[in-house]
PDB file of C-alpha atoms in Angstrom:
ATOM      1  CA  UNK A   1     -34.582 -59.196 -12.989  1.00 42.00           C
ATOM      2  CA  UNK A   2     -33.210 -61.454 -15.762  1.00 39.00           C
ATOM      3  CA  UNK A   3     -35.926 -60.243 -18.135  1.00 45.00           C
ATOM      4  CA  UNK A   4     -35.040 -56.607 -17.437  1.00 44.00           C
ATOM      5  CA  UNK A   5     -31.327 -57.204 -18.027  1.00 42.00           C
ATOM      6  CA  UNK A   6     -32.109 -59.039 -21.258  1.00 39.00           C
ATOM      7  CA  UNK A   7     -34.201 -56.128 -22.518  1.00 44.00           C
ATOM      8  CA  UNK A   8     -31.507 -53.623 -21.589  1.00 43.00           C
ATOM      9  CA  UNK A   9     -28.892 -55.677 -23.435  1.00 41.00           C
ATOM     10  CA  UNK A  10     -31.028 -55.761 -26.535  1.00 43.00           C
ATOM     11  CA  UNK A  11     -31.934 -52.096 -26.423  1.00 45.00           C
ATOM     12  CA  UNK A  12     -28.471 -50.603 -26.002  1.00 44.00           C
ATOM     13  CA  UNK A  13     -27.630 -51.544 -29.549  1.00 42.00           C
ATOM     14  CA  UNK A  14     -27.180 -55.253 -28.800  1.00 46.00           C
ATOM     15  CA  UNK A  15     -25.036 -56.759 -26.072  1.00 45.00           C
ATOM     16  CA  UNK A  16     -22.046 -57.293 -28.361  1.00 46.00           C
ATOM     17  CA  UNK A  17     -21.989 -53.662 -29.487  1.00 44.00           C
ATOM     18  CA  UNK A  18     -22.609 -52.372 -25.976  1.00 47.00           C
ATOM     19  CA  UNK A  19     -19.655 -54.417 -24.712  1.00 48.00           C
ATOM     20  CA  UNK A  20     -17.272 -52.274 -26.762  1.00 41.00           C
ATOM     21  CA  UNK A  21     -19.035 -48.974 -26.105  1.00 43.00           C
ATOM     22  CA  UNK A  22     -21.113 -48.549 -29.266  1.00 42.00           C
ATOM     23  CA  UNK A  23     -24.230 -46.636 -28.224  1.00 52.00           C
ATOM     24  CA  UNK A  24     -27.585 -46.298 -29.965  1.00 55.00           C
ATOM     25  CA  UNK A  25     -29.439 -43.888 -27.691  1.00 68.00           C
ATOM     26  CA  UNK A  26     -30.270 -40.206 -27.895  1.00 74.00           C
ATOM     27  CA  UNK A  27     -28.262 -37.779 -25.791  1.00 81.00           C
ATOM     28  CA  UNK A  28     -29.608 -34.415 -24.615  1.00 83.00           C
ATOM     29  CA  UNK A  29     -28.357 -31.650 -26.896  1.00 87.00           C
ATOM     30  CA  UNK A  30     -25.873 -29.090 -25.620  1.00 92.00           C
ATOM     31  CA  UNK A  31     -23.504 -26.324 -26.648  1.00 94.00           C
ATOM     32  CA  UNK A  32     -19.909 -26.882 -25.598  1.00 94.00           C
ATOM     33  CA  UNK A  33     -16.572 -25.170 -25.269  1.00 95.00           C
ATOM     34  CA  UNK A  34     -13.263 -26.631 -24.152  1.00 94.00           C
ATOM     35  CA  UNK A  35     -11.799 -25.475 -20.851  1.00 93.00           C
ATOM     36  CA  UNK A  36      -8.703 -27.483 -19.949  1.00 86.00           C
ATOM     37  CA  UNK A  37      -7.564 -30.946 -20.999  1.00 84.00           C
ATOM     38  CA  UNK A  38     -10.449 -33.380 -20.437  1.00 85.00           C
ATOM     39  CA  UNK A  39     -12.749 -30.665 -19.027  1.00 94.00           C
ATOM     40  CA  UNK A  40     -15.365 -28.819 -21.052  1.00 96.00           C
ATOM     41  CA  UNK A  41     -18.215 -26.408 -20.342  1.00 97.00           C
ATOM     42  CA  UNK A  42     -21.665 -27.401 -21.617  1.00 96.00           C
ATOM     43  CA  UNK A  43     -24.949 -25.522 -21.811  1.00 96.00           C
ATOM     44  CA  UNK A  44     -28.021 -27.780 -21.706  1.00 93.00           C
ATOM     45  CA  UNK A  45     -31.590 -26.704 -22.368  1.00 93.00           C
ATOM     46  CA  UNK A  46     -34.566 -27.825 -20.253  1.00 93.00           C
ATOM     47  CA  UNK A  47     -35.007 -31.599 -19.995  1.00 90.00           C
ATOM     48  CA  UNK A  48     -37.283 -34.159 -18.371  1.00 90.00           C
ATOM     49  CA  UNK A  49     -35.977 -37.020 -16.263  1.00 89.00           C
ATOM     50  CA  UNK A  50     -37.403 -40.052 -14.519  1.00 89.00           C
ATOM     51  CA  UNK A  51     -35.687 -40.276 -11.146  1.00 90.00           C
ATOM     52  CA  UNK A  52     -35.659 -42.243  -7.914  1.00 90.00           C
ATOM     53  CA  UNK A  53     -33.767 -41.832  -4.620  1.00 91.00           C
ATOM     54  CA  UNK A  54     -32.180 -44.815  -2.871  1.00 90.00           C
ATOM     55  CA  UNK A  55     -30.504 -44.844   0.562  1.00 88.00           C
ATOM     56  CA  UNK A  56     -27.261 -46.643   1.398  1.00 82.00           C
ATOM     57  CA  UNK A  57     -24.087 -47.622  -0.428  1.00 85.00           C
ATOM     58  CA  UNK A  58     -23.455 -45.691  -3.636  1.00 84.00           C
ATOM     59  CA  UNK A  59     -22.949 -48.643  -5.985  1.00 83.00           C
ATOM     60  CA  UNK A  60     -25.868 -50.627  -4.565  1.00 87.00           C
ATOM     61  CA  UNK A  61     -28.050 -47.513  -4.790  1.00 87.00           C
ATOM     62  CA  UNK A  62     -27.091 -47.083  -8.442  1.00 86.00           C
ATOM     63  CA  UNK A  63     -28.022 -50.697  -9.194  1.00 86.00           C
ATOM     64  CA  UNK A  64     -31.322 -50.451  -7.298  1.00 89.00           C
ATOM     65  CA  UNK A  65     -32.180 -47.126  -8.892  1.00 88.00           C
ATOM     66  CA  UNK A  66     -31.347 -48.452 -12.345  1.00 86.00           C
ATOM     67  CA  UNK A  67     -33.684 -51.415 -11.851  1.00 86.00           C
ATOM     68  CA  UNK A  68     -36.539 -49.172 -10.674  1.00 88.00           C
ATOM     69  CA  UNK A  69     -36.180 -46.852 -13.633  1.00 86.00           C
ATOM     70  CA  UNK A  70     -35.724 -49.728 -16.067  1.00 83.00           C
ATOM     71  CA  UNK A  71     -38.996 -51.205 -14.789  1.00 83.00           C
ATOM     72  CA  UNK A  72     -40.699 -47.897 -15.537  1.00 85.00           C
ATOM     73  CA  UNK A  73     -39.415 -47.647 -19.096  1.00 79.00           C
ATOM     74  CA  UNK A  74     -40.196 -51.311 -19.773  1.00 77.00           C
ATOM     75  CA  UNK A  75     -43.866 -51.011 -18.928  1.00 71.00           C
ATOM     76  CA  UNK A  76     -44.369 -50.306 -15.205  1.00 66.00           C
ATOM     77  CA  UNK A  77     -46.495 -47.261 -15.996  1.00 68.00           C
ATOM     78  CA  UNK A  78     -50.177 -46.500 -16.287  1.00 71.00           C
ATOM     79  CA  UNK A  79     -50.230 -47.028 -20.084  1.00 66.00           C
ATOM     80  CA  UNK A  80     -48.036 -50.137 -19.999  1.00 66.00           C
ATOM     81  CA  UNK A  81     -45.938 -48.336 -22.606  1.00 62.00           C
ATOM     82  CA  UNK A  82     -42.452 -49.706 -23.253  1.00 58.00           C
ATOM     83  CA  UNK A  83     -39.790 -47.018 -23.463  1.00 54.00           C
ATOM     84  CA  UNK A  84     -37.244 -48.465 -25.863  1.00 49.00           C
ATOM     85  CA  UNK A  85     -33.680 -47.282 -25.286  1.00 47.00           C
ATOM     86  CA  UNK A  86     -32.783 -47.613 -28.977  1.00 32.00           C
ATOM     87  CA  UNK A  87     -36.025 -46.433 -30.644  1.00 27.00           C
ATOM     88  CA  UNK A  88     -35.100 -43.607 -33.065  1.00 25.00           C
ATOM     89  CA  UNK A  89     -36.452 -40.228 -32.026  1.00 24.00           C
ATOM     90  CA  UNK A  90     -39.374 -39.148 -34.195  1.00 24.00           C
ATOM     91  CA  UNK A  91     -40.401 -42.683 -35.170  1.00 27.00           C
ATOM     92  CA  UNK A  92     -43.029 -43.218 -32.512  1.00 29.00           C
ATOM     93  CA  UNK A  93     -46.343 -41.788 -31.341  1.00 34.00           C
ATOM     94  CA  UNK A  94     -47.521 -40.995 -27.806  1.00 39.00           C
ATOM     95  CA  UNK A  95     -48.457 -44.206 -26.043  1.00 43.00           C
ATOM     96  CA  UNK A  96     -46.192 -46.291 -28.272  1.00 45.00           C
ATOM     97  CA  UNK A  97     -42.420 -46.575 -27.739  1.00 51.00           C
ATOM     98  CA  UNK A  98     -40.314 -43.847 -26.150  1.00 53.00           C
ATOM     99  CA  UNK A  99     -36.564 -43.635 -26.755  1.00 58.00           C
ATOM    100  CA  UNK A 100     -34.612 -43.289 -23.528  1.00 59.00           C
ATOM    101  CA  UNK A 101     -31.536 -41.093 -23.601  1.00 71.00           C
ATOM    102  CA  UNK A 102     -28.053 -41.374 -22.112  1.00 77.00           C
ATOM    103  CA  UNK A 103     -26.555 -40.702 -19.617  1.00 85.00           C
ATOM    104  CA  UNK A 104     -27.745 -42.326 -16.410  1.00 87.00           C
ATOM    105  CA  UNK A 105     -27.060 -39.712 -13.714  1.00 88.00           C
ATOM    106  CA  UNK A 106     -26.310 -40.194 -10.011  1.00 88.00           C
ATOM    107  CA  UNK A 107     -25.854 -37.654  -7.222  1.00 89.00           C
ATOM    108  CA  UNK A 108     -26.203 -37.571  -3.410  1.00 84.00           C
ATOM    109  CA  UNK A 109     -24.569 -39.299  -0.450  1.00 81.00           C
ATOM    110  CA  UNK A 110     -24.958 -42.367   1.773  1.00 77.00           C
ATOM    111  CA  UNK A 111     -26.779 -40.431   4.513  1.00 79.00           C
ATOM    112  CA  UNK A 112     -29.325 -38.476   2.456  1.00 83.00           C
ATOM    113  CA  UNK A 113     -29.634 -41.065  -0.289  1.00 89.00           C
ATOM    114  CA  UNK A 114     -28.556 -41.278  -3.929  1.00 90.00           C
ATOM    115  CA  UNK A 115     -30.739 -39.911  -6.718  1.00 90.00           C
ATOM    116  CA  UNK A 116     -30.548 -41.822 -10.004  1.00 89.00           C
ATOM    117  CA  UNK A 117     -31.946 -40.305 -13.214  1.00 88.00           C
ATOM    118  CA  UNK A 118     -32.818 -41.469 -16.712  1.00 87.00           C
ATOM    119  CA  UNK A 119     -33.209 -38.504 -19.063  1.00 88.00           C
ATOM    120  CA  UNK A 120     -36.229 -38.678 -21.359  1.00 86.00           C
ATOM    121  CA  UNK A 121     -36.201 -37.810 -25.079  1.00 80.00           C
ATOM    122  CA  UNK A 122     -36.653 -34.220 -26.161  1.00 80.00           C
ATOM    123  CA  UNK A 123     -39.715 -35.143 -28.248  1.00 77.00           C
ATOM    124  CA  UNK A 124     -41.793 -35.973 -25.142  1.00 79.00           C
ATOM    125  CA  UNK A 125     -43.401 -33.717 -22.532  1.00 88.00           C
ATOM    126  CA  UNK A 126     -44.660 -34.072 -18.966  1.00 92.00           C
ATOM    127  CA  UNK A 127     -48.187 -34.446 -20.338  1.00 89.00           C
ATOM    128  CA  UNK A 128     -47.367 -37.190 -22.847  1.00 87.00           C
ATOM    129  CA  UNK A 129     -45.015 -39.367 -20.775  1.00 89.00           C
ATOM    130  CA  UNK A 130     -46.797 -42.219 -18.930  1.00 86.00           C
ATOM    131  CA  UNK A 131     -47.136 -41.967 -15.151  1.00 88.00           C
ATOM    132  CA  UNK A 132     -44.895 -44.447 -13.233  1.00 89.00           C
ATOM    133  CA  UNK A 133     -46.648 -47.225 -11.294  1.00 87.00           C
ATOM    134  CA  UNK A 134     -43.922 -47.103  -8.618  1.00 89.00           C
ATOM    135  CA  UNK A 135     -44.420 -44.172  -6.222  1.00 90.00           C
ATOM    136  CA  UNK A 136     -40.654 -43.979  -5.703  1.00 92.00           C
ATOM    137  CA  UNK A 137     -40.182 -43.079  -9.389  1.00 92.00           C
ATOM    138  CA  UNK A 138     -40.944 -39.481 -10.329  1.00 92.00           C
ATOM    139  CA  UNK A 139     -40.953 -37.469 -13.527  1.00 94.00           C
ATOM    140  CA  UNK A 140     -39.166 -34.154 -12.968  1.00 93.00           C
ATOM    141  CA  UNK A 141     -38.494 -31.067 -15.058  1.00 94.00           C
ATOM    142  CA  UNK A 142     -34.766 -30.329 -15.179  1.00 91.00           C
ATOM    143  CA  UNK A 143     -34.161 -26.615 -15.911  1.00 93.00           C
ATOM    144  CA  UNK A 144     -31.600 -25.321 -18.372  1.00 95.00           C
ATOM    145  CA  UNK A 145     -28.141 -25.298 -16.845  1.00 94.00           C
ATOM    146  CA  UNK A 146     -24.468 -24.718 -17.519  1.00 96.00           C
ATOM    147  CA  UNK A 147     -22.154 -27.449 -16.245  1.00 96.00           C
ATOM    148  CA  UNK A 148     -18.475 -28.317 -16.186  1.00 96.00           C
ATOM    149  CA  UNK A 149     -17.739 -31.876 -17.298  1.00 96.00           C
ATOM    150  CA  UNK A 150     -14.709 -34.116 -16.913  1.00 96.00           C
ATOM    151  CA  UNK A 151     -14.849 -37.229 -19.078  1.00 93.00           C
ATOM    152  CA  UNK A 152     -13.028 -40.468 -18.248  1.00 93.00           C
ATOM    153  CA  UNK A 153     -13.011 -44.191 -19.012  1.00 91.00           C
ATOM    154  CA  UNK A 154     -12.350 -47.311 -16.972  1.00 89.00           C
ATOM    155  CA  UNK A 155     -13.293 -47.765 -13.326  1.00 87.00           C
ATOM    156  CA  UNK A 156     -16.471 -45.925 -12.302  1.00 84.00           C
ATOM    157  CA  UNK A 157     -16.665 -47.081  -8.701  1.00 85.00           C
ATOM    158  CA  UNK A 158     -17.056 -44.637  -5.783  1.00 86.00           C
ATOM    159  CA  UNK A 159     -13.321 -44.084  -5.292  1.00 90.00           C
ATOM    160  CA  UNK A 160     -12.715 -43.411  -8.989  1.00 92.00           C
ATOM    161  CA  UNK A 161     -15.649 -40.991  -9.142  1.00 91.00           C
ATOM    162  CA  UNK A 162     -14.417 -39.196  -6.000  1.00 92.00           C
ATOM    163  CA  UNK A 163     -10.914 -38.801  -7.476  1.00 95.00           C
ATOM    164  CA  UNK A 164     -12.245 -37.452 -10.765  1.00 94.00           C
ATOM    165  CA  UNK A 165     -14.606 -35.090  -8.939  1.00 95.00           C
ATOM    166  CA  UNK A 166     -11.712 -33.664  -6.926  1.00 96.00           C
ATOM    167  CA  UNK A 167      -9.746 -33.257 -10.167  1.00 96.00           C
ATOM    168  CA  UNK A 168     -12.647 -31.404 -11.805  1.00 96.00           C
ATOM    169  CA  UNK A 169     -13.113 -29.051  -8.845  1.00 96.00           C
ATOM    170  CA  UNK A 170      -9.376 -28.314  -8.739  1.00 95.00           C
ATOM    171  CA  UNK A 171      -9.376 -27.406 -12.446  1.00 95.00           C
ATOM    172  CA  UNK A 172     -12.368 -25.112 -11.964  1.00 96.00           C
ATOM    173  CA  UNK A 173     -10.663 -23.427  -9.005  1.00 95.00           C
ATOM    174  CA  UNK A 174      -7.482 -22.919 -11.028  1.00 94.00           C
ATOM    175  CA  UNK A 175      -9.566 -21.260 -13.775  1.00 93.00           C
ATOM    176  CA  UNK A 176     -11.479 -19.011 -11.379  1.00 94.00           C
ATOM    177  CA  UNK A 177     -14.807 -20.781 -11.916  1.00 95.00           C
ATOM    178  CA  UNK A 178     -17.200 -21.323  -8.994  1.00 94.00           C
ATOM    179  CA  UNK A 179     -19.218 -24.538  -8.713  1.00 94.00           C
ATOM    180  CA  UNK A 180     -22.834 -23.794  -7.783  1.00 93.00           C
ATOM    181  CA  UNK A 181     -24.291 -27.270  -7.315  1.00 86.00           C
ATOM    182  CA  UNK A 182     -23.545 -30.748  -6.042  1.00 89.00           C
ATOM    183  CA  UNK A 183     -21.258 -32.900  -8.211  1.00 91.00           C
ATOM    184  CA  UNK A 184     -22.921 -35.653 -10.236  1.00 89.00           C
ATOM    185  CA  UNK A 185     -21.719 -38.797 -11.978  1.00 90.00           C
ATOM    186  CA  UNK A 186     -23.012 -39.612 -15.473  1.00 91.00           C
ATOM    187  CA  UNK A 187     -22.712 -43.101 -16.964  1.00 88.00           C
ATOM    188  CA  UNK A 188     -23.317 -43.812 -20.654  1.00 85.00           C
ATOM    189  CA  UNK A 189     -22.807 -47.572 -20.803  1.00 81.00           C
ATOM    190  CA  UNK A 190     -24.296 -50.709 -19.212  1.00 75.00           C
ATOM    191  CA  UNK A 191     -22.289 -52.656 -16.604  1.00 72.00           C
ATOM    192  CA  UNK A 192     -21.064 -55.270 -19.101  1.00 77.00           C
ATOM    193  CA  UNK A 193     -19.234 -52.680 -21.253  1.00 81.00           C
ATOM    194  CA  UNK A 194     -15.488 -53.304 -21.182  1.00 87.00           C
ATOM    195  CA  UNK A 195     -13.813 -50.742 -18.888  1.00 83.00           C
ATOM    196  CA  UNK A 196     -11.600 -49.219 -21.603  1.00 86.00           C
ATOM    197  CA  UNK A 197     -14.689 -48.536 -23.765  1.00 87.00           C
ATOM    198  CA  UNK A 198     -16.847 -46.913 -21.077  1.00 86.00           C
ATOM    199  CA  UNK A 199     -17.833 -43.290 -21.239  1.00 88.00           C
ATOM    200  CA  UNK A 200     -18.096 -41.851 -17.731  1.00 91.00           C
ATOM    201  CA  UNK A 201     -18.322 -38.221 -16.667  1.00 91.00           C
ATOM    202  CA  UNK A 202     -18.277 -36.174 -13.465  1.00 93.00           C
ATOM    203  CA  UNK A 203     -20.364 -33.035 -13.719  1.00 93.00           C
ATOM    204  CA  UNK A 204     -21.048 -29.952 -11.621  1.00 94.00           C
ATOM    205  CA  UNK A 205     -23.229 -26.900 -12.264  1.00 95.00           C
ATOM    206  CA  UNK A 206     -21.368 -23.587 -12.532  1.00 95.00           C
TER     207      UNK A 206
END
């Protein structure tokens, strides 16, 4: 566990930079337009994600899911390939280092379980990514989608996420936009990032 945390600290641009919210990871590309205040509409193309589902408390599930996925990107795969969070895209070959992208996504509930996702870089495919050793970790194709996003900083605990989700859904309702999927929470920073510097988002497909 300590080794995994140490690697994460080093690969999110260094622990000092990560503390104040300076990120060095690829983000999936999207087209955006503003909707209202902190809410925007984004169109994402197809992506690939490594994901795992964990039952129980939301925060504990996020931590457990993060550790499982971190193990995968740090070598728990059939090629023992390390997937470096800060490796620049285009400066690696298949079987070498893979740059993980932000955000870390979470959706679900306590009863059915929480699904945690790491999005993979756009330069990799289902055939070139290494197979996870852990059967609870899966590589999935995420289709193109249009989503509404509300961005916020600070607390990202369950109550804060629930409040922001309700705010997002109210804004969509007021603008005559119908949500078509389950709300998700996206987190762009490691736990040690100072609250005021965190980038958090609640997201729902429309």
